[in-house]
Short mmCIF file of C-alpha atoms in Angstrom, two decimals:
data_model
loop_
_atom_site.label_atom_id
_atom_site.label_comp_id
_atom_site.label_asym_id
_atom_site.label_seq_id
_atom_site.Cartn_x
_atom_site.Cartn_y
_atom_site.Cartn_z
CA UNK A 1 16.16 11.70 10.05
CA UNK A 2 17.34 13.67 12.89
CA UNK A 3 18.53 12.15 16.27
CA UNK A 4 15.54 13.28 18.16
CA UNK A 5 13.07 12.01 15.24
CA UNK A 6 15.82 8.48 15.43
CA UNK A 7 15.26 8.27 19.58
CA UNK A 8 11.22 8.93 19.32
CA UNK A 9 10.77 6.02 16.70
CA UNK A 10 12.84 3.65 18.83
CA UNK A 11 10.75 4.47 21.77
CA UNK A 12 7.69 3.94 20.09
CA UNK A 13 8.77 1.06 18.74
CA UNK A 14 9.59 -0.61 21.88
CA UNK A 15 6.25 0.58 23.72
CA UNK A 16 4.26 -0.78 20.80
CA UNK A 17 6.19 -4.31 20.94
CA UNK A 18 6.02 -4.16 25.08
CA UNK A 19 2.22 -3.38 24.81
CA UNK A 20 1.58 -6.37 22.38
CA UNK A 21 4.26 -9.00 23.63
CA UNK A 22 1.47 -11.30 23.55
CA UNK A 23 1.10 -11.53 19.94
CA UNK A 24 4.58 -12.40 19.20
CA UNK A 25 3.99 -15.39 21.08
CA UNK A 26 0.57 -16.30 20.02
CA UNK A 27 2.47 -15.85 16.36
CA UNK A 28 5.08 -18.06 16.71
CA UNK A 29 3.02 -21.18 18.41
CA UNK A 30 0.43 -20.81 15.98
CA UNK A 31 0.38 -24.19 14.01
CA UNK A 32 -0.11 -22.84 10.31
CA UNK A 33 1.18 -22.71 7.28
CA UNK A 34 0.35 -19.53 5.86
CA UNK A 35 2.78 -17.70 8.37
CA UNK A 36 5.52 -19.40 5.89
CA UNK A 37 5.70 -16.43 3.54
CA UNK A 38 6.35 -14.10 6.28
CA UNK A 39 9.42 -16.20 7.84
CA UNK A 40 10.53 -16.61 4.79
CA UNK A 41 11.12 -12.73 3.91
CA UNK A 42 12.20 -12.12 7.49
CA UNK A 43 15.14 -14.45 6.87
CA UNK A 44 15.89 -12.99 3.29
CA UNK A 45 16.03 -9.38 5.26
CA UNK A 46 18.39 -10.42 7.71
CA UNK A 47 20.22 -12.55 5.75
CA UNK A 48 20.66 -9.32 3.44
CA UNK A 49 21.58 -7.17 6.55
CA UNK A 50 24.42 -9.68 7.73
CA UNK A 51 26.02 -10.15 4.02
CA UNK A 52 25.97 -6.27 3.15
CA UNK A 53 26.93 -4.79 6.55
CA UNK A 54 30.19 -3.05 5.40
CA UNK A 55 27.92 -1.62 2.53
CA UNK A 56 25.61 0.66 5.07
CA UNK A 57 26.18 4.08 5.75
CA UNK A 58 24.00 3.92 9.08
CA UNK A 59 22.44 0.50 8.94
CA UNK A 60 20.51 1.14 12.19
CA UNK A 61 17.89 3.17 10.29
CA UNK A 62 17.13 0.24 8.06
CA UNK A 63 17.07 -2.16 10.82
CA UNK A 64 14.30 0.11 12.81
CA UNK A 65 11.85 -0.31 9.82
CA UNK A 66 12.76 -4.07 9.99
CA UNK A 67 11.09 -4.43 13.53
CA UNK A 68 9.05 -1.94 13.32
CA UNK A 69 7.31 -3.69 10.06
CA UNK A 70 7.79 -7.22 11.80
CA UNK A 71 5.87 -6.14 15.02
CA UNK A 72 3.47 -4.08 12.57
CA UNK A 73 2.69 -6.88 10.84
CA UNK A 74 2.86 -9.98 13.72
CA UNK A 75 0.37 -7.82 15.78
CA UNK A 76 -2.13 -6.82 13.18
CA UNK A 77 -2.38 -9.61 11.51
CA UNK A 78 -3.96 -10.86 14.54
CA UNK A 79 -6.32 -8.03 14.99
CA UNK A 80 -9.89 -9.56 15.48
CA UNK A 81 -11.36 -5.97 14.94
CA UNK A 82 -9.80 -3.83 12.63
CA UNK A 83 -12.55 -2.23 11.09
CA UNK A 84 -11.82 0.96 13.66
CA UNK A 85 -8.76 1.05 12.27
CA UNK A 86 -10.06 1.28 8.84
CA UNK A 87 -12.45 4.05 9.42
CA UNK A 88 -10.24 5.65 11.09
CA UNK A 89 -8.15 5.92 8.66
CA UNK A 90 -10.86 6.67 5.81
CA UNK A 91 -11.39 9.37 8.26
CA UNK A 92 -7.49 10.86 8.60
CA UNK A 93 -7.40 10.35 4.42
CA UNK A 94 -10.76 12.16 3.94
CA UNK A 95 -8.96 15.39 5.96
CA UNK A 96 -5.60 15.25 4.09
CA UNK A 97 -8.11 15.97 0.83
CA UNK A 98 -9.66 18.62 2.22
CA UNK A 99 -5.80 20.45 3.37
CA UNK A 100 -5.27 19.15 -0.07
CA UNK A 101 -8.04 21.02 -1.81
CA UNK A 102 -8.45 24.01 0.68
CA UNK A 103 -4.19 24.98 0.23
CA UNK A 104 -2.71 27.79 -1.60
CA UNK A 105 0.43 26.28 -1.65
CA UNK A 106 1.79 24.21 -3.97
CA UNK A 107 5.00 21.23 -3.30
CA UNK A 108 8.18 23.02 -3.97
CA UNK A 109 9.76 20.28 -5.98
CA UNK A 110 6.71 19.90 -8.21
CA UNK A 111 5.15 22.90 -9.68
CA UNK A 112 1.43 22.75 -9.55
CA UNK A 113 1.40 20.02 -7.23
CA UNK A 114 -0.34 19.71 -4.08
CA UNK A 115 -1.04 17.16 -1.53
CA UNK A 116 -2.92 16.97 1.61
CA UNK A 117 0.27 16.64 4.10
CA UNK A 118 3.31 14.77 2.88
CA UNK A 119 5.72 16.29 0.51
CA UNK A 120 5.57 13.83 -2.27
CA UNK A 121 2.17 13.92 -4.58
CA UNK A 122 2.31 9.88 -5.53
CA UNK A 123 2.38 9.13 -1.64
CA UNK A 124 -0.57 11.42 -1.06
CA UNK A 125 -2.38 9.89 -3.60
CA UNK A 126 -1.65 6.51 -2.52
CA UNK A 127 -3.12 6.57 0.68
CA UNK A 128 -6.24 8.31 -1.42
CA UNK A 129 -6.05 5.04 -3.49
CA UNK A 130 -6.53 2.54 -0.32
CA UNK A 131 -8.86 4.37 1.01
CA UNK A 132 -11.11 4.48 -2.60
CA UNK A 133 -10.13 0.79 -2.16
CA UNK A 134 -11.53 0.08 1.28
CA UNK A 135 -15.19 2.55 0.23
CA UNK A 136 -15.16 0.12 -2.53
CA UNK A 137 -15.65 -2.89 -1.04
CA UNK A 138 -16.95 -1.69 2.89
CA UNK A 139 -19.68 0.07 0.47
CA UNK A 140 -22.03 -2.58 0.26
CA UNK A 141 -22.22 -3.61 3.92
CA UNK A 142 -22.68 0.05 5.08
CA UNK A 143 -26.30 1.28 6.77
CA UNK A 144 -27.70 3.83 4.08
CA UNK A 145 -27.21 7.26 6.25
CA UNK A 146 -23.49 5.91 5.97
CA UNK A 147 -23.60 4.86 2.22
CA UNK A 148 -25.01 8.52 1.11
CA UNK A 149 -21.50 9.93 3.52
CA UNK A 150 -18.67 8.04 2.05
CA UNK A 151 -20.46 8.26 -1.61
CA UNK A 152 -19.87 12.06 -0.84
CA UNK A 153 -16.27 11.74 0.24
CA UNK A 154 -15.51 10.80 -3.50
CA UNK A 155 -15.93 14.43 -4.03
CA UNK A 156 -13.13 15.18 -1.89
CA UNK A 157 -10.70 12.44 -3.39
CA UNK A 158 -11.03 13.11 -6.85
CA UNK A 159 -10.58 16.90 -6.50
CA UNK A 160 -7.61 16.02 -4.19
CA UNK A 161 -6.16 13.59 -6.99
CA UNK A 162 -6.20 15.56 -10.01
CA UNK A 163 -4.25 18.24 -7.74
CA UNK A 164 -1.82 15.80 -6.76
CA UNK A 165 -1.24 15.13 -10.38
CA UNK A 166 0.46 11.54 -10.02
CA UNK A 167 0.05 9.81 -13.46
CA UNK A 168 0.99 6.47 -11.99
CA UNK A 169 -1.72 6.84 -9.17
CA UNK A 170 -4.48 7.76 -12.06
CA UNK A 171 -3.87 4.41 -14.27
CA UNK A 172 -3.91 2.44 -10.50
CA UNK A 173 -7.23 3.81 -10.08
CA UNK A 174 -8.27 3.13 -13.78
CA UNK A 175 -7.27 -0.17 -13.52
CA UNK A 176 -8.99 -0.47 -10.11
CA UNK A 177 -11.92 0.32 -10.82
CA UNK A 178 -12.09 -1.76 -13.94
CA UNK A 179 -11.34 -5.15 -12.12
CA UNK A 180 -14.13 -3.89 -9.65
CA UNK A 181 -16.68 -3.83 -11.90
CA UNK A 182 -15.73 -6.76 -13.51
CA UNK A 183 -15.95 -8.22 -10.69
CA UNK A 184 -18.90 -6.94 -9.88
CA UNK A 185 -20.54 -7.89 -13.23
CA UNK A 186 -19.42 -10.95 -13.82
CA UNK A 187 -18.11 -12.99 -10.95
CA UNK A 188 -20.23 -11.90 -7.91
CA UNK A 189 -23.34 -13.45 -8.02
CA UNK A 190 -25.07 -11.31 -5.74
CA UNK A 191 -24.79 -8.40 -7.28
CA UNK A 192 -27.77 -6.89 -9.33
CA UNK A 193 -26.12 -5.30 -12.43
CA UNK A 194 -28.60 -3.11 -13.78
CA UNK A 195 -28.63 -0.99 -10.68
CA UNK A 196 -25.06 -1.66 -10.54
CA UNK A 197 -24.28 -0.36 -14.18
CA UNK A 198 -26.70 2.96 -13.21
CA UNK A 199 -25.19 3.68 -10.22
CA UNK A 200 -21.47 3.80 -11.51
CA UNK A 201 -22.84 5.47 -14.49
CA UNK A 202 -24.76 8.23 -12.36
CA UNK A 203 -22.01 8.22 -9.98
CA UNK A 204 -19.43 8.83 -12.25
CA UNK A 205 -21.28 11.76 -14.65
CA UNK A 206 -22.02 13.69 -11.44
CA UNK A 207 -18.14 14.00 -10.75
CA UNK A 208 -17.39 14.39 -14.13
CA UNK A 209 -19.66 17.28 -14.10
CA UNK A 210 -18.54 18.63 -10.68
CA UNK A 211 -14.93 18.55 -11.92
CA UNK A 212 -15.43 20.50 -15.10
CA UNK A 213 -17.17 23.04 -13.87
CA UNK A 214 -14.93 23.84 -10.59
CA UNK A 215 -11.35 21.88 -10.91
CA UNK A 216 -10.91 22.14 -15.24
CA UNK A 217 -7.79 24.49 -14.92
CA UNK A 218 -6.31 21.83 -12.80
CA UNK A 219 -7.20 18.82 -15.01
CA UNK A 220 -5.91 20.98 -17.75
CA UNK A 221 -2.17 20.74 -16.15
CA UNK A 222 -2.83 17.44 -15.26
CA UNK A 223 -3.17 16.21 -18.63
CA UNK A 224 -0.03 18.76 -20.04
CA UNK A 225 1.94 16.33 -17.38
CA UNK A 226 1.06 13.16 -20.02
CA UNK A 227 3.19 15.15 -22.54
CA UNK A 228 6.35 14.95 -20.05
CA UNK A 229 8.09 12.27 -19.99
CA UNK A 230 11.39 13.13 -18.12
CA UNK A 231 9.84 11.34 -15.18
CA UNK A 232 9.73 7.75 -17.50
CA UNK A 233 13.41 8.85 -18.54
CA UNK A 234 14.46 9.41 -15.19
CA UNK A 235 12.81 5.85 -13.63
CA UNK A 236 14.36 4.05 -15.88
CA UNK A 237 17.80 5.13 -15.11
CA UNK A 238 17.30 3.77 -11.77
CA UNK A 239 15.76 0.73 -12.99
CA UNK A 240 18.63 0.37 -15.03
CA UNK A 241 21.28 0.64 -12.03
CA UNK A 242 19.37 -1.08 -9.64
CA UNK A 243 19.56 -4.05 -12.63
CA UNK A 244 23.62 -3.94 -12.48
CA UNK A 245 23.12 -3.79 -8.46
CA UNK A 246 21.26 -6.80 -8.48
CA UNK A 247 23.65 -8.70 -11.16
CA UNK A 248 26.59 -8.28 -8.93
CA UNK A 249 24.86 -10.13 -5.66
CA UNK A 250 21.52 -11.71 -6.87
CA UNK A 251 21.51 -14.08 -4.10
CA UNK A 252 21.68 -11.97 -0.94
CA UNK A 253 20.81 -8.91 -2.54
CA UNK A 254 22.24 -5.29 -1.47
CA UNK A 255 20.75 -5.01 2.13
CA UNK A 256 17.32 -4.11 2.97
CA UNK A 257 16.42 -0.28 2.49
CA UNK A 258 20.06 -0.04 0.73
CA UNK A 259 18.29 1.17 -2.34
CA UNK A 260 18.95 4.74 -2.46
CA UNK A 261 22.09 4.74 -0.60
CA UNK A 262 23.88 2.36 -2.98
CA UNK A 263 22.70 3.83 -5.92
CA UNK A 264 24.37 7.62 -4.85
CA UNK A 265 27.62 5.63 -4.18
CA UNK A 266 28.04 3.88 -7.69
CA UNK A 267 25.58 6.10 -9.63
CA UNK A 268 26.03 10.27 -8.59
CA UNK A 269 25.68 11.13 -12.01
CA UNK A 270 21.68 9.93 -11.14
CA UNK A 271 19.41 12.50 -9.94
CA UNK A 272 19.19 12.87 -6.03
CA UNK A 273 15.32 13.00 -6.64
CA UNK A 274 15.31 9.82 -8.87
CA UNK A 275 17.72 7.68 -6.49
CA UNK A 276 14.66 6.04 -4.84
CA UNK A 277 13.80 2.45 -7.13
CA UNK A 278 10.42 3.84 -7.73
CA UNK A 279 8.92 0.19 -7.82
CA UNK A 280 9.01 -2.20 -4.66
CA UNK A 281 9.11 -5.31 -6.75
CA UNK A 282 12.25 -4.14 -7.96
CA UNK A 283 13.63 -2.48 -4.99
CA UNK A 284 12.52 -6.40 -3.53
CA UNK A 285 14.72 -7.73 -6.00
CA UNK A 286 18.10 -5.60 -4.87
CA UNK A 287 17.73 -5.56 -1.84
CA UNK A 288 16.70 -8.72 -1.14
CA UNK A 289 18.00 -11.10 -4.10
CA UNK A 290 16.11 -13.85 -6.12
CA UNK A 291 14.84 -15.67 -2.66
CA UNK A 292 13.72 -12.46 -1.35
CA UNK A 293 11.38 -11.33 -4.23
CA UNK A 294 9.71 -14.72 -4.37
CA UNK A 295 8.99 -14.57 -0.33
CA UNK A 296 7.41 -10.97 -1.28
CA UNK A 297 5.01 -12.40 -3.83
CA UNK A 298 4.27 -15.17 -1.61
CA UNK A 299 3.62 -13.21 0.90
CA UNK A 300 1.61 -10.61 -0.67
CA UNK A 301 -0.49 -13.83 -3.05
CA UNK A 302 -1.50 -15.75 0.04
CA UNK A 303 -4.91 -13.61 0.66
CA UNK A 304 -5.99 -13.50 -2.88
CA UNK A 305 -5.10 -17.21 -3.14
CA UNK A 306 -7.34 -18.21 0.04
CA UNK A 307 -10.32 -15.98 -1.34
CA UNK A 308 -10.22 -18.19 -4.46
CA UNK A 309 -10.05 -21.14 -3.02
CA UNK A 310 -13.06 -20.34 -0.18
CA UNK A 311 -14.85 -18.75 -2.75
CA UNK A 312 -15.35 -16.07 -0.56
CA UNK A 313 -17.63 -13.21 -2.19
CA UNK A 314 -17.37 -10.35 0.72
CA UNK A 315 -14.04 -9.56 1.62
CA UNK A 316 -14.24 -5.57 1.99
CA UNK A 317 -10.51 -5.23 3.10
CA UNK A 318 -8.93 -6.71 -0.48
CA UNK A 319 -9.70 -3.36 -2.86
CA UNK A 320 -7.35 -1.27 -0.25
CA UNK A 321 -4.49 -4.50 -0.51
CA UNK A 322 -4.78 -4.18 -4.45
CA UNK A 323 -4.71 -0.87 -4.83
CA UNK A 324 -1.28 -1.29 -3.30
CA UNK A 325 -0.20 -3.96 -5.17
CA UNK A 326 -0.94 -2.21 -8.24
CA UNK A 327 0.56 1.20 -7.12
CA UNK A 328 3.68 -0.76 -6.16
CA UNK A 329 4.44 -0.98 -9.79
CA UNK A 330 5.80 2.77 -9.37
CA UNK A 331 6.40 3.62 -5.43
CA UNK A 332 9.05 1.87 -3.51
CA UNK A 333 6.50 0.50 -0.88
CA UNK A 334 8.90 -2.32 0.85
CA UNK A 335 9.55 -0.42 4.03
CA UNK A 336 6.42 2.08 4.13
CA UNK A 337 5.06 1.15 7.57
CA UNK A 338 1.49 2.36 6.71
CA UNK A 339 1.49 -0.44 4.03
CA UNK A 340 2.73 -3.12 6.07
CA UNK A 341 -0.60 -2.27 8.54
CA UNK A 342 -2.95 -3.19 5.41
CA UNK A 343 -0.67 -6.50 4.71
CA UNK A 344 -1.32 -7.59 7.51
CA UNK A 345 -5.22 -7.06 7.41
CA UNK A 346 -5.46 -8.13 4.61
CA UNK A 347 -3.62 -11.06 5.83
CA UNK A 348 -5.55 -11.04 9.22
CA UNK A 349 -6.00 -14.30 11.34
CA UNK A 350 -9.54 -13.44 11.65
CA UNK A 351 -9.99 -13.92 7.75
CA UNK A 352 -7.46 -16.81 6.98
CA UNK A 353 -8.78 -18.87 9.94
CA UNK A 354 -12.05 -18.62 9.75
CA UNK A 355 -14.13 -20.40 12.09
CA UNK A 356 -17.46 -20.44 9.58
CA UNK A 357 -14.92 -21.61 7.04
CA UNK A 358 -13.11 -24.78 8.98
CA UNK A 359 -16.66 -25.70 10.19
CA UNK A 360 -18.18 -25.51 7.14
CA UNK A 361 -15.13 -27.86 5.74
CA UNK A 362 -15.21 -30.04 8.51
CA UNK A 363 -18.89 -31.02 8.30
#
């Protein structure tokens, strides 16, 4: 990052704090325990900071995503209406495909590759992912004008997916889709199955059809890419280091967002392209030792855990959350700001503290 890119994110990091100072306070005086998980990884983070310091290059990168996911996540996570953040974002993910699909160009670094805006194709298709995730479950609740625009918008993220070409980002949306209509089928009562079972039936042979007729050349290369497995070869290399990293300071960790860096310094026979730990359970674990990685999966367990135990059978805002936590499995998500935004919706006040909920309880 260049000083001028450096100076703008501090800036806008301290107008967005400034702007919400409120929140931090509200935050901090409210008397609950699910904020736990969250205090828990902020101390693992700085206790990793103040244990690795000599280790950093430039530590005050690193320490810019650190408050700029804390006040990300203390402010949102408060949100009482975030659903105009949602579409919004539907929205901004919905033009990416179509710069996606309308570009001549392909990625330099990946040979019939595109994406819709960012430079890496398992990013792009990420942020396609959540926002699958969030049609998914917003879909029922949606007026029918609305239902019959976002059902089209499907025909603007697959095309955009098979020309990213991420293999990790197809078997997340497999195995998406597959808990969703299992869901669906057998655990929400509410939902009638045989239009159900039609719907993703008719749904799905009309893109099937669309695809072979006007994207086949791409799915073509797409599937060639299943036959390469350098990629694999090359993960595992880093999964391998990072392993030894972790084994020489599994308490405190390596220092948040020390990943890459550390890896160059004891590993340069490693790839520059393959530095990055490619899963952020594992780059958790580095960077953040044993009592880091269990705050993480606290953290990131708490909503699922409370729609279990409430029994709740509409929460929209959980298919974008999992398609991240499956995706993690092969993106190093720790420090993406974007995904700390749908932590802490997914996480939101609004949800956990219900008032329908505690009254119901209480009466």
């Amino acid at each position: 990052m260049n000083i001028a890119g450096e100076i703008s994110l501090k800036i806008i990091i301290t107008l967005f704090i400034v702007s919400n100072w409120k929140s931090f306070f509200t935050f901090i005086s409210a008397q609950t325990s699910t904020k736990k998980p969250f205090i828990f990884l902020v101390f693992f983070i700085l206790l990793s900071f103040f244990t690795n310091y000599r280790l950093y290059n430039d530590w005050q990168q690193p320490f810019n995503i650190f408050i700029a996911i804390c006040a990300i996540f203390v402010v949102f996570s408060q949100e009482t209406d975030y659903s105009k953040y949602i579409w919004c974002y539907i929205l901004s993910v919905v033009w990416s495909c179509f710069l996606c699909i309308t570009s001549k160009e392909f990625i330099g670094e990946f040979s019939l590759r595109k994406t819709g805006g960012t430079g890496d194709p398992n990013e792009f298709s990420q942020t396609v992912l959540i926002a699958i995730g969030l049609i998914l479950g917003y879909y029922r609740t949606l007026q029918k004008k609305y239902k019959i625009l976002y059902g089209l918008s499907y025909f603007l993220f697959i095309p955009a997916f098979i020309l990213a070409a991420s293999k990790s980002a197809l078997l997340t949306l497999t195995l998406l889709l597959t808990i969703f209509v299992v869901y669906r089928l057998v655990i929400d009562k509410n939902t009638n199955k045989r239009t159900l079972i039609f719907s993703i039936t008719a749904i799905a042979l009309t893109i099937i059809w669309f695809l072979c007729n006007f994207y086949a050349e791409s799915i073509n290369l797409f599937l060639l890419r299943f036959e390469d497995t350098g990629t694999a070869h090359e993960r595992l290399l880093s999964w391998n280091a990072g392993t030894t990293l972790f084994l020489q300071n599994p308490c405190f960790g390596i220092g948040f967002s020390n990943y890459v860096n550390q890896i160059a310094i004891n590993f340069p026979q490693i790839a520059e392209g393959s530095r990055a730990a490619h899963n952020m359970y594992i780059q958790t674990l580095v960077e953040l030792g044993i009592g880091g990685l269990i705050s993480y999966i606290w953290l990131l367990s708490v909503p699922i855990y409370l729609i279990i135990k409430r029994k709740t059978t509409n929460h929209p805002i959980i298919w974008g959350w999992l398609a991240i936590i499956i995706m993690g499995n092969s993106l190093s998500l720790l420090g993406e700001k974007y995904v700390w935004i749908f932590f802490a919706f997914s996480y939101n006040y609004n949800l956990i503290h219900n008032e329908n909920y505690r009254n119901n309880t209480s009466a």
